[in-house]
Structures are given as structure tokens and as C-alpha cells.
Amino acid sequence: MENIKRVLSHVRRAVDDYEMIKDGDKIAVGVSAGKDSLTLLCAMAELRRFYPKKFELIAITVDMGFEGTDFSPIQRLCDELCVPYHIIPTQISKVIFDVRKEKNPCSLCAKMRRGALYGGARELGCTSVALGHHFDDVVETFMLNLFYEGRIGCFQPVTYLTNTEINLIRPMIYMPEKDVRYFASKAQLPVVKSSCPADGNTEREEMKKLLATLERENKGLRYRIFGAIQRGEIDGFKVIGKMQGMKSYENEEN
């Protein structure tokens, strides 16, 4: 697939650095039909071809229940990649917006989607679930926790979920969003626009805009923040080998 080599360079480095894959794993990629998860799906399908630790791969989409959502383009992509595709039907949208009428729905929605995804992965015999969080998500999550919760924290590169006995992995933590966007465009991935009424109107979106503004005056800011997360070993992040925080990413801006 076009431009997959650059994607793989980020993904393989993260997978190796954090030992995300073990021999015999069955990995479910959580596919939301956005650019991030579809890029991860393509990367994992390609990695499966040559990675020394052999693993199975499937794709899972949690259907939120929004009317008119068409996942057939995702099915066609999975067929091309020879990846079994599973859709888990839910009524999450009805619960969030019609029954509970949540004013700030994102947190509850995320918990319900994750619960459905992890439960489905376990039923399908998976040992791991891969999510498409990228480099910018790491920085934004750290800053959101700092600004809105007053704490130092982020999600983990690898998390063992004791209730489902599944490993949660994030193979794209080294990949900047601009590279994801470029790959998704060039590869013509079948990105499905979110039907969620709250899409684009979230604290995360506001943080993304703030960081973009600060970056214009402080070039390399996101990489310095990421480097601080590594050096501080926040939530399992760490400096690997010769990597020295920002220095390992300084060429990404060029």
C-alpha cells in the first residue's frame, strides 16, 4: 500500500520499544472508521506479513446505533487486507443522547464503547486490543489532564486489563497526526465522518487548537512535552536506548 513504509517505521519502533506483541497473539484493532484507526489497521496488516513474532489480526467496530451509518467501505478494506471484520451492534447513542440526555457525553460514551470493544474482543478469543492513539493524542491527553483535572498523567502505551485479561496496546504513539492524515489521504482510506452530535465540540478539540496556537510561537513544543513525559516516565512512557525525549523526534518537523 502506498506510503506504508513511513507508517511502519513509527509503528514497529513503538511495538519493539514497549514489547506490545507476543508470539501467538490474536490482536483486535478497534476500528472507529476514522483516519487514525484505519491507518493503524493498514499498518498492523502489513506488519503481520514480516514481524518475527507471529500474530493473528481481526478488526472490530462498535456500532453506536446512529441511523444511516454505513460500514460497507470498511468491510471492503478489511477484505482487501485479508482481515476478518466484526461489527458489534449497540444502542449507545440512544442511551447517551435520548435516555440520559448527557450535556457532556464524551466520557460516558468512551467508557461504554470501550466496554463493548473489550467484551467483544474477549468473546472472539483475542489476547490484545490495539487502539489508534497517535503522538499528538499523547500530548493532548497529558495537557487535558493537567488543565482540567490538575494532575500529571496520560494513557499508557501498554495496559493489562485485569477484568477481561486483555492487553491494550497503542502502536502509533510515535506517529504525528500530520503523518496519519497524509497516509489516509494518499491511500484513499474509506474514512467515515462521525455522526456524533458532539463531534468537533469537545475539550480535546479546544486543547488541539490551543497547542497549535502555542506551537506557532514555540516551534517544537509538542515534542518537548512528549520528551518530558518520557523522561518523567509518566504512566509507563520511558526513554528508550539512545532516545532523549524531544531529540528523538526533532527531525519530524523538518
Tab-separated table of N, CA, C and O in Angstrom, residues 186-232:
chain	number	residue	atom	x	y	z
A	186	LYS	N	-3.478	9.843	0.974
A	186	LYS	CA	-2.801	9.231	-0.172
A	186	LYS	C	-3.295	7.816	-0.444
A	186	LYS	O	-3.386	7.381	-1.597
A	187	ALA	N	-3.597	7.088	0.620
A	187	ALA	CA	-4.072	5.709	0.465
A	187	ALA	C	-5.573	5.649	0.188
A	187	ALA	O	-6.111	4.558	-0.026
A	188	GLN	N	-6.231	6.824	0.232
A	188	GLN	CA	-7.674	6.911	-0.015
A	188	GLN	C	-8.458	5.963	0.890
A	188	GLN	O	-9.325	5.201	0.441
A	189	LEU	N	-8.127	6.028	2.167
A	189	LEU	CA	-8.827	5.179	3.125
A	189	LEU	C	-10.293	5.604	3.240
A	189	LEU	O	-10.608	6.795	3.163
A	190	PRO	N	-11.188	4.657	3.441
A	190	PRO	CA	-12.628	4.952	3.470
A	190	PRO	C	-13.074	5.534	4.814
A	190	PRO	O	-13.831	4.909	5.572
A	191	VAL	N	-12.592	6.723	5.105
A	191	VAL	CA	-12.915	7.373	6.378
A	191	VAL	C	-14.400	7.728	6.400
A	191	VAL	O	-14.927	8.336	5.459
A	192	VAL	N	-15.079	7.332	7.472
A	192	VAL	CA	-16.497	7.631	7.649
A	192	VAL	C	-16.621	8.753	8.669
A	192	VAL	O	-16.156	8.622	9.800
A	193	LYS	N	-17.222	9.867	8.268
A	193	LYS	CA	-17.378	11.003	9.182
A	193	LYS	C	-18.284	10.624	10.345
A	193	LYS	O	-19.309	9.963	10.175
A	194	SER	N	-17.881	11.041	11.527
A	194	SER	CA	-18.648	10.727	12.727
A	194	SER	C	-20.041	11.345	12.669
A	194	SER	O	-20.223	12.493	12.255
A	195	SER	N	-21.039	10.563	13.115
A	195	SER	CA	-22.418	11.049	13.185
A	195	SER	C	-22.744	11.636	14.553
A	195	SER	O	-23.870	12.084	14.781
A	196	CYS	N	-21.749	11.638	15.445
A	196	CYS	CA	-21.996	12.093	16.815
A	196	CYS	C	-22.283	13.599	16.845
A	196	CYS	O	-21.523	14.392	16.278
A	197	PRO	N	-23.355	14.034	17.528
A	197	PRO	CA	-23.672	15.456	17.619
A	197	PRO	C	-22.600	16.269	18.327
A	197	PRO	O	-22.498	17.489	18.127
A	198	ALA	N	-21.779	15.601	19.165
A	198	ALA	CA	-20.737	16.312	19.913
A	198	ALA	C	-19.417	16.368	19.164
A	198	ALA	O	-18.448	16.953	19.650
A	199	ASP	N	-19.350	15.769	17.979
A	199	ASP	CA	-18.090	15.713	17.228
A	199	ASP	C	-17.585	17.115	16.918
A	199	ASP	O	-18.332	17.957	16.402
A	200	GLY	N	-16.300	17.367	17.223
A	200	GLY	CA	-15.685	18.664	16.947
A	200	GLY	C	-15.978	19.726	17.978
A	200	GLY	O	-15.520	20.865	17.863
A	201	ASN	N	-16.747	19.384	19.013
A	201	ASN	CA	-17.105	20.365	20.041
A	201	ASN	C	-16.752	19.799	21.408
A	201	ASN	O	-17.601	19.641	22.274
A	202	THR	N	-15.469	19.489	21.600
A	202	THR	CA	-15.018	18.829	22.816
A	202	THR	C	-13.834	19.566	23.424
A	202	THR	O	-13.203	20.411	22.782
A	203	GLU	N	-13.529	19.213	24.678
A	203	GLU	CA	-12.351	19.791	25.333
A	203	GLU	C	-11.082	19.408	24.580
A	203	GLU	O	-10.142	20.197	24.498
A	204	ARG	N	-11.051	18.204	24.038
A	204	ARG	CA	-9.867	17.770	23.279
A	204	ARG	C	-9.655	18.652	22.053
A	204	ARG	O	-8.530	19.013	21.726
A	205	GLU	N	-10.731	18.975	21.377
A	205	GLU	CA	-10.609	19.828	20.197
A	205	GLU	C	-10.104	21.221	20.583
A	205	GLU	O	-9.292	21.829	19.872
A	206	GLU	N	-10.568	21.724	21.718
A	206	GLU	CA	-10.089	23.024	22.203
A	206	GLU	C	-8.602	22.957	22.550
A	206	GLU	O	-7.842	23.887	22.276
A	207	MET	N	-8.177	21.846	23.167
A	207	MET	CA	-6.761	21.688	23.504
A	207	MET	C	-5.912	21.590	22.238
A	207	MET	O	-4.804	22.134	22.170
A	208	LYS	N	-6.421	20.913	21.228
A	208	LYS	CA	-5.711	20.804	19.955
A	208	LYS	C	-5.463	22.197	19.363
A	208	LYS	O	-4.370	22.507	18.882
A	209	LYS	N	-6.493	23.038	19.408
A	209	LYS	CA	-6.370	24.400	18.890
A	209	LYS	C	-5.384	25.223	19.717
A	209	LYS	O	-4.580	25.992	19.169
A	210	LEU	N	-5.431	25.066	21.038
A	210	LEU	CA	-4.513	25.801	21.906
A	210	LEU	C	-3.070	25.418	21.631
A	210	LEU	O	-2.186	26.285	21.506
A	211	LEU	N	-2.806	24.127	21.524
A	211	LEU	CA	-1.440	23.665	21.246
A	211	LEU	C	-0.950	24.152	19.890
A	211	LEU	O	0.222	24.504	19.727
A	212	ALA	N	-1.849	24.185	18.909
A	212	ALA	CA	-1.467	24.683	17.583
A	212	ALA	C	-1.081	26.155	17.659
A	212	ALA	O	-0.114	26.590	17.023
A	213	THR	N	-1.820	26.921	18.452
A	213	THR	CA	-1.502	28.344	18.626
A	213	THR	C	-0.157	28.524	19.322
A	213	THR	O	0.688	29.322	18.884
A	214	LEU	N	0.065	27.778	20.397
A	214	LEU	CA	1.328	27.870	21.132
A	214	LEU	C	2.506	27.397	20.288
A	214	LEU	O	3.610	27.939	20.387
A	215	GLU	N	2.252	26.393	19.439
A	215	GLU	CA	3.320	25.841	18.592
A	215	GLU	C	3.832	26.875	17.592
A	215	GLU	O	5.012	26.879	17.237
A	216	ARG	N	2.948	27.756	17.148
A	216	ARG	CA	3.375	28.771	16.183
A	216	ARG	C	4.415	29.705	16.773
A	216	ARG	O	5.289	30.210	16.072
A	217	GLU	N	4.324	29.937	18.074
A	217	GLU	CA	5.283	30.822	18.744
A	217	GLU	C	6.428	30.052	19.392
A	217	GLU	O	7.446	30.645	19.768
A	218	ASN	N	6.245	28.744	19.553
A	218	ASN	CA	7.247	27.911	20.232
A	218	ASN	C	7.447	26.626	19.444
A	218	ASN	O	6.950	25.558	19.822
A	219	LYS	N	8.171	26.718	18.346
A	219	LYS	CA	8.355	25.571	17.451
A	219	LYS	C	8.945	24.376	18.208
A	219	LYS	O	9.904	24.518	18.963
A	220	GLY	N	8.342	23.214	18.010
A	220	GLY	CA	8.811	22.002	18.673
A	220	GLY	C	8.218	21.778	20.048
A	220	GLY	O	8.647	20.870	20.768
A	221	LEU	N	7.205	22.581	20.439
A	221	LEU	CA	6.628	22.482	21.780
A	221	LEU	C	6.087	21.090	22.073
A	221	LEU	O	6.349	20.519	23.131
A	222	ARG	N	5.338	20.520	21.138
A	222	ARG	CA	4.738	19.202	21.384
A	222	ARG	C	5.797	18.135	21.607
A	222	ARG	O	5.633	17.240	22.440
A	223	TYR	N	6.925	18.260	20.894
A	223	TYR	CA	7.994	17.277	21.043
A	223	TYR	C	8.700	17.431	22.387
A	223	TYR	O	9.129	16.444	22.986
A	224	ARG	N	8.786	18.655	22.866
A	224	ARG	CA	9.376	18.856	24.202
A	224	ARG	C	8.454	18.299	25.284
A	224	ARG	O	8.927	17.717	26.271
A	225	ILE	N	7.149	18.483	25.108
A	225	ILE	CA	6.202	17.921	26.072
A	225	ILE	C	6.272	16.398	26.063
A	225	ILE	O	6.318	15.758	27.121
A	226	PHE	N	6.321	15.820	24.861
A	226	PHE	CA	6.433	14.364	24.762
A	226	PHE	C	7.726	13.885	25.420
A	226	PHE	O	7.738	12.878	26.137
A	227	GLY	N	8.809	14.615	25.195
A	227	GLY	CA	10.083	14.260	25.814
A	227	GLY	C	10.017	14.317	27.321
A	227	GLY	O	10.601	13.473	28.015
A	228	ALA	N	9.289	15.295	27.855
A	228	ALA	CA	9.133	15.393	29.305
A	228	ALA	C	8.347	14.207	29.854
A	228	ALA	O	8.650	13.682	30.935
A	229	ILE	N	7.338	13.768	29.102
A	229	ILE	CA	6.559	12.590	29.511
A	229	ILE	C	7.460	11.362	29.562
A	229	ILE	O	7.396	10.558	30.496
A	230	GLN	N	8.335	11.225	28.559
A	230	GLN	CA	9.265	10.094	28.536
A	230	GLN	C	10.240	10.154	29.711
A	230	GLN	O	10.431	9.176	30.439
A	231	ARG	N	10.895	11.309	29.857
A	231	ARG	CA	11.922	11.422	30.902
A	231	ARG	C	11.330	11.297	32.296
A	231	ARG	O	11.984	10.805	33.212
A	232	GLY	N	10.078	11.737	32.443
A	232	GLY	CA	9.407	11.600	33.734
A	232	GLY	C	8.816	10.224	33.943
A	232	GLY	O	8.286	9.942	35.018
